[in-house]
PDB file of C-alpha atoms in Angstrom:
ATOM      1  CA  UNK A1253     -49.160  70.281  12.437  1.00 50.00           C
ATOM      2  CA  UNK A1254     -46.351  68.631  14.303  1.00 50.00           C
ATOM      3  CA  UNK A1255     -43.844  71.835  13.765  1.00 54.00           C
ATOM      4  CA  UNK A1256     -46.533  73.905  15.170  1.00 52.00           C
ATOM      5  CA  UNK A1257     -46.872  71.545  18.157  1.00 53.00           C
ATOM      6  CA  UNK A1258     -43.126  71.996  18.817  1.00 46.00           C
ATOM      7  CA  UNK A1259     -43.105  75.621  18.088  1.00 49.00           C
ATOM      8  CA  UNK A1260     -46.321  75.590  21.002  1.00 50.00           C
ATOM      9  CA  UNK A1261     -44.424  73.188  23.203  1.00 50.00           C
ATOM     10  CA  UNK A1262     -40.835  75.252  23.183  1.00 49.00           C
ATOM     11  CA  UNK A1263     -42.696  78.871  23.878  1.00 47.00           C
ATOM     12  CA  UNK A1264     -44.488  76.510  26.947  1.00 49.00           C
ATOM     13  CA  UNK A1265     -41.699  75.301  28.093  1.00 48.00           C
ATOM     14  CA  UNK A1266     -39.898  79.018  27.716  1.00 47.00           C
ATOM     15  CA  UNK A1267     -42.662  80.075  30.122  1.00 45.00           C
ATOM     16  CA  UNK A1268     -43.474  77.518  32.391  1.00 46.00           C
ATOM     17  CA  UNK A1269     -39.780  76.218  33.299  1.00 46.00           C
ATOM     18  CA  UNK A1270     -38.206  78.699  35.211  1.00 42.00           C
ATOM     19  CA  UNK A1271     -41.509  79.604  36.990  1.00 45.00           C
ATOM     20  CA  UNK A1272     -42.606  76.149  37.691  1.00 46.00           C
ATOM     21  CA  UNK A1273     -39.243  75.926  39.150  1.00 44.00           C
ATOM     22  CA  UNK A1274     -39.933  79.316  40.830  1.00 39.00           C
ATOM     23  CA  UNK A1275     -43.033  78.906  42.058  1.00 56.00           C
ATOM     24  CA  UNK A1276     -42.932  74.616  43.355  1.00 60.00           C
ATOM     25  CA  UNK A1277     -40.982  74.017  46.579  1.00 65.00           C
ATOM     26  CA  UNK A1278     -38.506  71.266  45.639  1.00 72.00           C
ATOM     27  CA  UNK A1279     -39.466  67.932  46.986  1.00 88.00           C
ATOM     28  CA  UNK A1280     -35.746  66.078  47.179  1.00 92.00           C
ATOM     29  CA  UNK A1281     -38.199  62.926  48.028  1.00 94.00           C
ATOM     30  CA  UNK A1282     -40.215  62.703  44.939  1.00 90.00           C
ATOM     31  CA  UNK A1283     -37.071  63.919  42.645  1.00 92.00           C
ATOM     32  CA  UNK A1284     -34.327  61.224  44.063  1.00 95.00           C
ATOM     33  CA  UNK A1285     -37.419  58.705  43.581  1.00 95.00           C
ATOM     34  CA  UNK A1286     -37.962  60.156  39.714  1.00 94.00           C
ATOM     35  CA  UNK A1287     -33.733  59.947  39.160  1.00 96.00           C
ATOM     36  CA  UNK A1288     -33.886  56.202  40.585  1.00 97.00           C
ATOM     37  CA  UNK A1289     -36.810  55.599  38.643  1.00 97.00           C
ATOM     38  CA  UNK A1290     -35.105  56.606  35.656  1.00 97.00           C
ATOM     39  CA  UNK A1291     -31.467  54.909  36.029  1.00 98.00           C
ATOM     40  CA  UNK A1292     -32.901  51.953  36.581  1.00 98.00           C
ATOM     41  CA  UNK A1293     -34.910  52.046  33.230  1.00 98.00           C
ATOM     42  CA  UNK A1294     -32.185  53.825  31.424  1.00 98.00           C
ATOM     43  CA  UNK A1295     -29.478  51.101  33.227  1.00 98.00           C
ATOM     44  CA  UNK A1296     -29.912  48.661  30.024  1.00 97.00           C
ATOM     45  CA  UNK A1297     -27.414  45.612  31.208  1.00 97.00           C
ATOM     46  CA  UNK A1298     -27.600  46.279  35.183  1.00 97.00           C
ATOM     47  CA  UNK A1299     -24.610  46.968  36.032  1.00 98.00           C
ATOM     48  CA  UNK A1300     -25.211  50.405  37.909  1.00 97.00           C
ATOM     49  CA  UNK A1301     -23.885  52.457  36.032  1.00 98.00           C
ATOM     50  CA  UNK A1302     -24.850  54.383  32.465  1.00 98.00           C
ATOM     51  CA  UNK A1303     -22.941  54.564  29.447  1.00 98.00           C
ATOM     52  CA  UNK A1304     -23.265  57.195  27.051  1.00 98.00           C
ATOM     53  CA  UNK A1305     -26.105  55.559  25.390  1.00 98.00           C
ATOM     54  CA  UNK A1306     -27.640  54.806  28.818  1.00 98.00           C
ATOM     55  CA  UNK A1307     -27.129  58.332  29.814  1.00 98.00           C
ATOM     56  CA  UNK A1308     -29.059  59.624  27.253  1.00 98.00           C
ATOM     57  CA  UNK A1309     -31.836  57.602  27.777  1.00 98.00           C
ATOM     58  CA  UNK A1310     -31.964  58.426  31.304  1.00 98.00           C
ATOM     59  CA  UNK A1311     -31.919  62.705  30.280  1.00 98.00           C
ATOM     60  CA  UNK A1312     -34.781  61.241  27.939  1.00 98.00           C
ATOM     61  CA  UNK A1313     -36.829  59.802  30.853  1.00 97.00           C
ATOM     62  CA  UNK A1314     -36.023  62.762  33.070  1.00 96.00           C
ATOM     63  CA  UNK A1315     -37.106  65.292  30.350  1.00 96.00           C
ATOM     64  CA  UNK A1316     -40.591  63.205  30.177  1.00 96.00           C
ATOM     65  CA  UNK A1317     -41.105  62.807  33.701  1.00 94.00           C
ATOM     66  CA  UNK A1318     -41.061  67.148  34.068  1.00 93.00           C
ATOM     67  CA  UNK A1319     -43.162  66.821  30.784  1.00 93.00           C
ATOM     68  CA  UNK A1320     -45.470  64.940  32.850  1.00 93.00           C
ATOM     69  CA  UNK A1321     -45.784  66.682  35.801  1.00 90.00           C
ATOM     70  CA  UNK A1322     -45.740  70.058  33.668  1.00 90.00           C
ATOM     71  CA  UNK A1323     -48.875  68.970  31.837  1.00 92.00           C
ATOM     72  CA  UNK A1324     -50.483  67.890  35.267  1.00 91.00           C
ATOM     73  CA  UNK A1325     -49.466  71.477  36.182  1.00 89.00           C
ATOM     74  CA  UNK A1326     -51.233  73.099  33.304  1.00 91.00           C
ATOM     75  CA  UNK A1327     -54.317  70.623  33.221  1.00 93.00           C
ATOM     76  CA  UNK A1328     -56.241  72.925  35.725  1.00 91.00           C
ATOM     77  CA  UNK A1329     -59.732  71.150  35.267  1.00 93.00           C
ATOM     78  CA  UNK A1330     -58.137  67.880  35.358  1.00 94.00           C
ATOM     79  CA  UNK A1331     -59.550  66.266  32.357  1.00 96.00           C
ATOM     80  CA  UNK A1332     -56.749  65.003  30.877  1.00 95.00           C
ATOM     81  CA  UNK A1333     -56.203  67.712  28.158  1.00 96.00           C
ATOM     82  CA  UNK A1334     -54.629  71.572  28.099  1.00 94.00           C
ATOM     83  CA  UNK A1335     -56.073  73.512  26.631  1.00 94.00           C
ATOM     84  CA  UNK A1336     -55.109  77.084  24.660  1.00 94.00           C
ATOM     85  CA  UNK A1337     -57.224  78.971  27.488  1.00 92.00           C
ATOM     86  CA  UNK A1338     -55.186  77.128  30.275  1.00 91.00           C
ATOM     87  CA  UNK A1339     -51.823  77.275  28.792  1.00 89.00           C
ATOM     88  CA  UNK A1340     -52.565  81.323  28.458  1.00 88.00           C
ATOM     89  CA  UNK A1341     -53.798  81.428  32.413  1.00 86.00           C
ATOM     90  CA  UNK A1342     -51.442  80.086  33.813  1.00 79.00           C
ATOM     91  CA  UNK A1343     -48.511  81.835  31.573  1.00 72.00           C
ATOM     92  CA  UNK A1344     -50.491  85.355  32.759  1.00 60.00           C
ATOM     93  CA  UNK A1345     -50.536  84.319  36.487  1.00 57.00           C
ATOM     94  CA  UNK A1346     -46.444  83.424  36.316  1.00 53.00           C
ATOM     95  CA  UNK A1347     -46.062  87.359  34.326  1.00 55.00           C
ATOM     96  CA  UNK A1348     -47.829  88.823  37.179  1.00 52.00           C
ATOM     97  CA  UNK A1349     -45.372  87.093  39.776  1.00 52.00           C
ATOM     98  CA  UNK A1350     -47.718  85.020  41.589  1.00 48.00           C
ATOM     99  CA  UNK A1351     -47.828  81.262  42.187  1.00 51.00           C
ATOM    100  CA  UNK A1352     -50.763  78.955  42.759  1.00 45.00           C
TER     101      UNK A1352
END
């Protein structure tokens, strides 16, 4: 079950990406907020700045937070869940070149 969840999870993320990135003005607001977010969390001792370790903590934080906002993406009912039908709209809309 769980290599079929990462098989469905890597062809998402093969289709959703680069059209999420596409289709989603940036907002250099919300993603400096996210990065600070992050360093802090990832920023283990305090003393501004990330060691190796820290650093890949903070990728690991970063990588959930587009997770996150992904899912959100997908979610188009809003009830928490994404379903097979939703994942498949939304990859169709993105093929035909539009953007909601």
């Amino acid at each position: 079950m769980m290599k079929h969840s990462l098989w469905v999870a890597a062809v998402m993320a093969a289709l959703v990406i680069p059209a999420a990135a596409w289709c989603e003005p940036p907002d250099p607001a919300a993603r400096d907020a996210a990065r600070a977010s992050a360093f802090a969390a990832a920023d283990a001792n305090g003393d501004g700045a990330l060691s190796p370790a820290e650093f890949a903590t903070f990728r690991q934080l970063m990588e959930q937070h587009r997770a996150d906002k992904m899912f959100q993406h997908l979610d188009a009912d809003g009830n928490g869940t994404v379903t097979l039908a939703e994942l498949q709209a939304t990859a169709g809309h993105w093929r035909r070149g539009g953007c909601r």
